[in-house]
Amino acid sequence: MPTQHKPELVCPAGTPAALKTAVDSGADAVYCGFKNATNARNFPGLNFSFDELAECVKYAHDRKTKVLLATNTFPPAGKFELWKKAIDDAVDIGVDAIIVADIGVANYARRKHPNLRLHLSVQAGAPSIEAIKYYCEEFNVQRVVLPRILTIPEIKSLKKDIFCEIECFIFGNHGLMAEGRCSLTNYATGLSTNMDGVCSPAHHVSYEEDKDKTLTAKLNGFTIDCFSCTQNPGYPTICKGRYLVQHKDNPYYAFEEPVSLNLADLLPELIKAGVDAFKIEGRQRSKAYIQTVVSSWREAVDCALSGRDVKTDKLLSLTEGHKQTQGAYESKRWR
Amino acid sequence: MMRIIPIPLVNNTLMRLVNFISASEPRLFQRLEGHHHKWFVIDATNLPFIICLRPDPKSPRLKASRNRDCPNAACRISGSFLTLLGMIDGRYDGDALFFSRDIYIEGDTEAVVCLRNALDDIDGNIADYVAHFFGKPGKKILNIARKVTPHAHPT
């Protein structure tokens, strides 16, 4: 009897305490980053020093959990040494794989550490058979994290023609990191999500609440959104802002809404499509989020594998703006 | 009841408390690098005083003030006492509390994010440290508070 295909549950960790929480809550693998621009969640007070990561890898490995290191930003000219050091340090520490986006970083890792397992970040934006094959052939990439722009039939079709594992996001902040949207924060603040690792840098973010409890969110002086007292705010990112334009009577979400991805209902279909790993977003979130989300998804994945109903009811309060979507996985009508 | 507690007595206790936490969890202060000199206001809106924190590892300061204005403050985090307690106790997620508008932040957002991340990285949580500091009565009060604020998000 063939062994049942069992996808890995890949969970986020922004701090050592969060990593241990994810491991203890049932993660098969945890992904994290160093405290610098080499990872796309370069937020204040977040991430790992060399010693912290070394200690955490031992903690995880003792409990049979893998640790993946995100080095998924794009080195600006003249700053490549930081990315080389991150990869060399990751090898010294013994992480199970590194997650790369930039071809120069992938090439360095492949040539200098041929036995190091490489995963292709969602940041690389490789949605086609041709693009994925290129990364596999040139850099021996063994897993690709698919951009959140594909339907399940597209994923299924793609899986048949590539020879690496595929990983899909199933829950969390629905930021596409595609189609130039991350460049908007760069335009407004001078700092880049893709090169500095910081989306909407916190020191450029401000909130103002007036006497009517209307909350205004600003990024470097640009108003991104206003929320009445009955509305739930989202993250202060330009791509999820609401704007007043000439051809509309009311402010509207020009790019996408503040909403979180939740694919609980699609888990059985994703397993059938051959997805090898399910990824949860949220390295910037707390231990409370990690504990609740990881344990819920552990149960959900196990339920889906054994043919039982999947329930993730208690996750709505943790979603951005208290709204969730199945995004492009369900339909191309989602933009 | 809380209105009659003498602030100097409270402040003496708070100073001993912050020194205790600083000695026990130096990693917390390392994560706040770049924000050590700033004053953080923690405003439990249903208490008659605010708590002011300056997380300088060489000379940490923690004090209460009946005057809710703190002219030197870099930032303010506001919410009900039980909401803030649930957050530092590791039972509530700060982002979710913000999305539901159970907490409100003003001023230096980077400092707030940094403090949130630093507090969250403690093995265990700050609430346990505080309870431990106050001995058996502290642990008893924390247990009661945990029963009132269950392991779930407030909305």
mmCIF file of C-alpha atoms in Angstrom, chain A residues 56-311:
data_model
loop_
_atom_site.group_PDB
_atom_site.id
_atom_site.type_symbol
_atom_site.label_atom_id
_atom_site.label_comp_id
_atom_site.label_asym_id
_atom_site.label_seq_id
_atom_site.Cartn_x
_atom_site.Cartn_y
_atom_site.Cartn_z
ATOM 1 C CA CYS A 56 16.656 27.413 18.483
ATOM 2 C CA VAL A 57 17.801 25.006 15.775
ATOM 3 C CA LYS A 58 18.972 22.645 18.501
ATOM 4 C CA TYR A 59 15.608 23.045 20.288
ATOM 5 C CA ALA A 60 13.707 22.298 17.086
ATOM 6 C CA HIS A 61 15.890 19.397 15.945
ATOM 7 C CA ASP A 62 15.651 17.766 19.376
ATOM 8 C CA ARG A 63 11.891 17.700 18.734
ATOM 9 C CA LYS A 64 12.195 16.578 15.106
ATOM 10 C CA THR A 65 11.122 19.942 13.672
ATOM 11 C CA LYS A 66 12.949 21.543 10.752
ATOM 12 C CA VAL A 67 14.165 25.154 10.677
ATOM 13 C CA LEU A 68 14.176 27.106 7.420
ATOM 14 C CA LEU A 69 16.013 30.415 7.156
ATOM 15 C CA ALA A 70 14.516 33.181 5.034
ATOM 16 C CA THR A 71 17.208 35.094 3.124
ATOM 17 C CA ASN A 72 14.535 36.238 0.744
ATOM 18 C CA THR A 73 15.377 39.812 -0.113
ATOM 19 C CA PHE A 74 17.336 41.235 -3.050
ATOM 20 C CA PRO A 75 20.838 42.553 -2.264
ATOM 21 C CA PRO A 76 21.382 46.108 -3.453
ATOM 22 C CA ALA A 77 24.579 46.810 -5.399
ATOM 23 C CA GLY A 78 27.658 46.621 -3.205
ATOM 24 C CA LYS A 79 25.932 45.024 -0.221
ATOM 25 C CA PHE A 80 26.104 41.358 -1.191
ATOM 26 C CA GLU A 81 28.446 40.443 1.684
ATOM 27 C CA LEU A 82 25.569 40.564 4.189
ATOM 28 C CA TRP A 83 23.671 37.875 2.234
ATOM 29 C CA LYS A 84 26.802 35.699 1.848
ATOM 30 C CA LYS A 85 27.372 35.885 5.587
ATOM 31 C CA ALA A 86 23.750 34.973 6.303
ATOM 32 C CA ILE A 87 24.066 31.845 4.163
ATOM 33 C CA ASP A 88 27.447 30.845 5.587
ATOM 34 C CA ASP A 89 26.116 31.380 9.121
ATOM 35 C CA ALA A 90 23.007 29.335 8.327
ATOM 36 C CA VAL A 91 25.202 26.451 7.180
ATOM 37 C CA ASP A 92 27.362 26.697 10.322
ATOM 38 C CA ILE A 93 24.233 26.629 12.469
ATOM 39 C CA GLY A 94 22.784 23.650 10.599
ATOM 40 C CA VAL A 95 19.454 24.964 9.330
ATOM 41 C CA ASP A 96 17.533 22.506 7.164
ATOM 42 C CA ALA A 97 17.076 24.810 4.195
ATOM 43 C CA ILE A 98 17.406 28.428 3.181
ATOM 44 C CA ILE A 99 14.695 30.325 1.374
ATOM 45 C CA VAL A 100 16.060 32.506 -1.425
ATOM 46 C CA ALA A 101 14.601 34.980 -3.884
ATOM 47 C CA ASP A 102 17.570 36.573 -5.639
ATOM 48 C CA ILE A 103 19.416 34.608 -8.345
ATOM 49 C CA GLY A 104 22.790 35.907 -7.132
ATOM 50 C CA VAL A 105 22.072 34.649 -3.621
ATOM 51 C CA ALA A 106 20.817 31.342 -5.010
ATOM 52 C CA ASN A 107 23.936 31.013 -7.141
ATOM 53 C CA TYR A 108 26.257 31.757 -4.202
ATOM 54 C CA ALA A 109 24.488 29.202 -2.007
ATOM 55 C CA ARG A 110 24.514 26.555 -4.750
ATOM 56 C CA ARG A 111 28.229 26.966 -5.573
ATOM 57 C CA LYS A 112 29.594 27.485 -2.051
ATOM 58 C CA HIS A 113 27.381 24.952 -0.256
ATOM 59 C CA PRO A 114 26.270 22.335 -2.794
ATOM 60 C CA ASN A 115 24.626 20.180 -0.137
ATOM 61 C CA LEU A 116 22.513 23.016 1.261
ATOM 62 C CA ARG A 117 18.813 22.595 0.515
ATOM 63 C CA LEU A 118 17.330 25.600 -1.309
ATOM 64 C CA HIS A 119 13.703 26.727 -1.321
ATOM 65 C CA LEU A 120 12.561 29.423 -3.710
ATOM 66 C CA SER A 121 10.786 32.252 -1.889
ATOM 67 C CA VAL A 122 7.406 33.604 -2.879
ATOM 68 C CA GLN A 123 9.395 36.820 -3.304
ATOM 69 C CA ALA A 124 11.014 35.375 -6.423
ATOM 70 C CA GLY A 125 7.574 35.351 -8.031
ATOM 71 C CA ALA A 126 7.923 32.168 -10.086
ATOM 72 C CA PRO A 127 4.422 31.146 -11.175
ATOM 73 C CA SER A 128 5.150 29.233 -14.403
ATOM 74 C CA ILE A 129 6.576 25.816 -15.256
ATOM 75 C CA GLU A 130 9.346 27.474 -17.247
ATOM 76 C CA ALA A 131 10.427 29.806 -14.433
ATOM 77 C CA ILE A 132 10.377 27.055 -11.816
ATOM 78 C CA LYS A 133 12.328 24.654 -14.046
ATOM 79 C CA TYR A 134 14.969 27.329 -14.554
ATOM 80 C CA TYR A 135 15.533 27.666 -10.798
ATOM 81 C CA CYS A 136 15.599 23.892 -10.362
ATOM 82 C CA GLU A 137 18.090 23.321 -13.191
ATOM 83 C CA GLU A 138 20.408 26.228 -12.451
ATOM 84 C CA PHE A 139 20.414 26.227 -8.664
ATOM 85 C CA ASN A 140 19.072 22.806 -7.683
ATOM 86 C CA VAL A 141 16.095 24.438 -5.934
ATOM 87 C CA GLN A 142 14.176 21.658 -4.226
ATOM 88 C CA ARG A 143 11.001 23.486 -3.286
ATOM 89 C CA VAL A 144 9.175 26.478 -4.688
ATOM 90 C CA VAL A 145 6.829 28.662 -2.655
ATOM 91 C CA LEU A 146 4.141 29.577 -5.156
ATOM 92 C CA PRO A 147 2.954 33.160 -5.573
ATOM 93 C CA ARG A 148 -0.573 33.700 -4.284
ATOM 94 C CA ILE A 149 -1.954 34.285 -7.760
ATOM 95 C CA LEU A 150 -2.705 30.712 -8.871
ATOM 96 C CA THR A 151 -5.941 28.724 -8.771
ATOM 97 C CA ILE A 152 -5.948 25.141 -7.501
ATOM 98 C CA PRO A 153 -6.406 23.673 -11.022
ATOM 99 C CA GLU A 154 -3.390 25.738 -12.123
ATOM 100 C CA ILE A 155 -1.361 24.406 -9.199
ATOM 101 C CA LYS A 156 -2.373 20.848 -10.023
ATOM 102 C CA SER A 157 -1.417 21.267 -13.645
ATOM 103 C CA LEU A 158 1.902 22.877 -12.775
ATOM 104 C CA LYS A 159 2.799 20.138 -10.273
ATOM 105 C CA LYS A 160 2.652 17.502 -13.012
ATOM 106 C CA ASP A 161 5.363 19.184 -15.055
ATOM 107 C CA ILE A 162 7.941 20.261 -12.510
ATOM 108 C CA PHE A 163 10.386 18.146 -10.556
ATOM 109 C CA CYS A 164 10.535 20.003 -7.249
ATOM 110 C CA GLU A 165 8.251 20.241 -4.221
ATOM 111 C CA ILE A 166 5.648 22.971 -4.047
ATOM 112 C CA GLU A 167 4.622 25.032 -1.020
ATOM 113 C CA CYS A 168 1.493 27.196 -0.762
ATOM 114 C CA PHE A 169 0.369 29.833 1.693
ATOM 115 C CA ILE A 170 -2.817 28.762 3.466
ATOM 116 C CA PHE A 171 -3.297 31.409 6.161
ATOM 117 C CA GLY A 172 -2.330 34.930 7.135
ATOM 118 C CA ASN A 173 -1.794 38.421 5.833
ATOM 119 C CA HIS A 174 -2.706 38.468 2.161
ATOM 120 C CA GLY A 175 0.162 40.539 0.787
ATOM 121 C CA LEU A 176 0.949 39.544 -2.742
ATOM 122 C CA MET A 177 4.470 40.952 -3.021
ATOM 123 C CA ALA A 178 3.785 40.964 -6.746
ATOM 124 C CA GLU A 179 2.924 43.261 -9.598
ATOM 125 C CA GLY A 180 4.990 46.143 -8.317
ATOM 126 C CA ARG A 181 2.923 46.700 -5.191
ATOM 127 C CA CYS A 182 5.901 46.549 -2.849
ATOM 128 C CA SER A 183 7.468 49.393 -4.814
ATOM 129 C CA LEU A 184 4.761 51.680 -3.472
ATOM 130 C CA THR A 185 6.168 51.604 0.058
ATOM 131 C CA ASN A 186 9.609 52.295 -1.420
ATOM 132 C CA TYR A 187 8.210 55.330 -3.226
ATOM 133 C CA ALA A 188 6.570 56.678 -0.074
ATOM 134 C CA THR A 189 9.373 56.048 2.429
ATOM 135 C CA GLY A 190 12.621 55.489 0.550
ATOM 136 C CA LEU A 191 12.876 52.019 2.071
ATOM 137 C CA SER A 192 12.164 48.873 0.140
ATOM 138 C CA THR A 193 10.336 45.711 1.140
ATOM 139 C CA ASN A 194 12.368 43.765 -1.371
ATOM 140 C CA MET A 195 15.815 45.145 -0.591
ATOM 141 C CA ASP A 196 15.651 46.476 2.982
ATOM 142 C CA GLY A 197 13.211 43.805 4.081
ATOM 143 C CA VAL A 198 10.750 46.236 5.564
ATOM 144 C CA CYS A 199 7.212 46.848 4.402
ATOM 145 C CA SER A 200 5.780 50.116 5.750
ATOM 146 C CA PRO A 201 8.688 50.849 8.104
ATOM 147 C CA ALA A 202 7.229 51.474 11.553
ATOM 148 C CA HIS A 203 9.058 54.764 12.075
ATOM 149 C CA HIS A 204 7.146 56.150 9.083
ATOM 150 C CA VAL A 205 3.765 54.936 10.382
ATOM 151 C CA SER A 206 1.466 57.100 12.470
ATOM 152 C CA TYR A 207 -2.077 56.782 13.741
ATOM 153 C CA GLU A 208 -4.403 59.594 14.707
ATOM 154 C CA GLU A 209 -7.807 59.175 16.332
ATOM 155 C CA ASP A 210 -10.169 62.141 16.457
ATOM 156 C CA LYS A 211 -12.972 62.895 18.922
ATOM 157 C CA ASP A 212 -15.423 60.805 16.851
ATOM 158 C CA LYS A 213 -13.081 57.791 17.126
ATOM 159 C CA THR A 214 -12.224 57.986 13.435
ATOM 160 C CA LEU A 215 -8.776 56.466 13.062
ATOM 161 C CA THR A 216 -6.453 57.786 10.360
ATOM 162 C CA ALA A 217 -3.439 55.717 9.309
ATOM 163 C CA LYS A 218 -0.539 57.510 7.640
ATOM 164 C CA LEU A 219 2.717 56.383 6.036
ATOM 165 C CA ASN A 220 5.366 59.101 5.932
ATOM 166 C CA GLY A 221 2.616 61.723 5.892
ATOM 167 C CA PHE A 222 0.543 60.049 3.165
ATOM 168 C CA THR A 223 -2.947 59.145 4.389
ATOM 169 C CA ILE A 224 -3.552 55.471 3.635
ATOM 170 C CA ASP A 225 -6.952 54.952 5.199
ATOM 171 C CA CYS A 226 -9.545 56.283 7.646
ATOM 172 C CA PHE A 227 -11.650 53.961 9.769
ATOM 173 C CA SER A 228 -14.874 55.003 11.462
ATOM 174 C CA CYS A 229 -15.437 53.850 15.025
ATOM 175 C CA THR A 230 -17.248 50.731 13.782
ATOM 176 C CA GLN A 231 -14.601 49.672 11.261
ATOM 177 C CA ASN A 232 -11.668 47.345 11.890
ATOM 178 C CA PRO A 233 -8.334 48.670 10.674
ATOM 179 C CA GLY A 234 -5.718 46.601 8.828
ATOM 180 C CA TYR A 235 -1.971 46.973 8.414
ATOM 181 C CA PRO A 236 -0.727 50.420 7.347
ATOM 182 C CA THR A 237 0.417 49.311 3.890
ATOM 183 C CA ILE A 238 -0.128 51.316 0.733
ATOM 184 C CA CYS A 239 -1.275 48.273 -1.254
ATOM 185 C CA LYS A 240 -4.181 47.865 1.166
ATOM 186 C CA GLY A 241 -5.015 51.543 1.417
ATOM 187 C CA ARG A 242 -8.314 53.197 0.525
ATOM 188 C CA TYR A 243 -8.154 56.155 -1.799
ATOM 189 C CA LEU A 244 -10.337 58.930 -3.096
ATOM 190 C CA VAL A 245 -9.995 59.321 -6.846
ATOM 191 C CA GLN A 246 -11.747 61.473 -9.415
ATOM 192 C CA HIS A 247 -13.851 58.756 -11.060
ATOM 193 C CA LYS A 248 -15.266 57.341 -7.786
ATOM 194 C CA ASP A 249 -17.685 58.962 -5.361
ATOM 195 C CA ASN A 250 -16.233 57.277 -2.276
ATOM 196 C CA PRO A 251 -12.782 56.141 -1.203
ATOM 197 C CA TYR A 252 -12.050 52.593 -2.393
ATOM 198 C CA TYR A 253 -9.412 49.884 -2.184
ATOM 199 C CA ALA A 254 -7.475 50.515 -5.387
ATOM 200 C CA PHE A 255 -5.250 47.426 -5.095
ATOM 201 C CA GLU A 256 -6.563 44.998 -2.468
ATOM 202 C CA GLU A 257 -8.454 45.008 0.813
ATOM 203 C CA PRO A 258 -7.062 44.495 4.309
ATOM 204 C CA VAL A 259 -7.897 40.817 4.540
ATOM 205 C CA SER A 260 -6.256 37.538 5.509
ATOM 206 C CA LEU A 261 -5.990 34.348 3.510
ATOM 207 C CA ASN A 262 -7.767 31.311 4.990
ATOM 208 C CA LEU A 263 -7.823 28.142 2.903
ATOM 209 C CA ALA A 264 -9.312 25.800 5.516
ATOM 210 C CA ASP A 265 -12.155 24.759 3.224
ATOM 211 C CA LEU A 266 -9.753 24.088 0.359
ATOM 212 C CA LEU A 267 -7.275 21.898 2.266
ATOM 213 C CA PRO A 268 -8.514 18.560 0.861
ATOM 214 C CA GLU A 269 -8.308 19.941 -2.696
ATOM 215 C CA LEU A 270 -4.817 21.298 -2.110
ATOM 216 C CA ILE A 271 -3.667 17.919 -0.822
ATOM 217 C CA LYS A 272 -5.155 16.240 -3.909
ATOM 218 C CA ALA A 273 -3.388 18.799 -6.113
ATOM 219 C CA GLY A 274 -0.084 17.506 -4.725
ATOM 220 C CA VAL A 275 0.986 20.432 -2.536
ATOM 221 C CA ASP A 276 3.987 19.322 -0.458
ATOM 222 C CA ALA A 277 3.936 22.015 2.216
ATOM 223 C CA PHE A 278 1.404 24.421 3.697
ATOM 224 C CA LYS A 279 2.724 27.768 4.843
ATOM 225 C CA ILE A 280 1.305 30.050 7.532
ATOM 226 C CA GLU A 281 2.196 33.740 7.350
ATOM 227 C CA GLY A 282 2.975 35.920 10.377
ATOM 228 C CA ARG A 283 6.582 36.242 11.521
ATOM 229 C CA GLN A 284 5.667 39.641 12.920
ATOM 230 C CA ARG A 285 2.916 38.195 15.119
ATOM 231 C CA SER A 286 2.948 37.244 18.805
ATOM 232 C CA LYS A 287 3.331 33.942 20.618
ATOM 233 C CA ALA A 288 -0.422 34.053 21.238
ATOM 234 C CA TYR A 289 -1.030 34.096 17.466
ATOM 235 C CA ILE A 290 1.532 31.357 16.860
ATOM 236 C CA GLN A 291 0.090 29.096 19.539
ATOM 237 C CA THR A 292 -3.512 29.471 18.376
ATOM 238 C CA VAL A 293 -2.858 29.384 14.647
ATOM 239 C CA VAL A 294 -0.293 26.579 14.587
ATOM 240 C CA SER A 295 -2.298 24.276 16.866
ATOM 241 C CA SER A 296 -5.484 24.983 14.848
ATOM 242 C CA TRP A 297 -3.800 24.223 11.534
ATOM 243 C CA ARG A 298 -2.059 21.165 12.941
ATOM 244 C CA GLU A 299 -5.506 19.816 13.762
ATOM 245 C CA ALA A 300 -6.961 20.980 10.435
ATOM 246 C CA VAL A 301 -4.240 19.338 8.329
ATOM 247 C CA ASP A 302 -4.502 16.104 10.310
ATOM 248 C CA CYS A 303 -8.295 16.190 9.889
ATOM 249 C CA ALA A 304 -8.009 16.771 6.142
ATOM 250 C CA LEU A 305 -5.537 13.900 5.792
ATOM 251 C CA SER A 306 -7.854 11.520 7.596
ATOM 252 C CA GLY A 307 -10.943 12.659 5.699
ATOM 253 C CA ARG A 308 -12.606 14.447 8.612
ATOM 254 C CA ASP A 309 -14.158 17.933 8.453
ATOM 255 C CA VAL A 310 -11.722 20.817 8.775
ATOM 256 C CA LYS A 311 -12.581 23.498 11.341
#
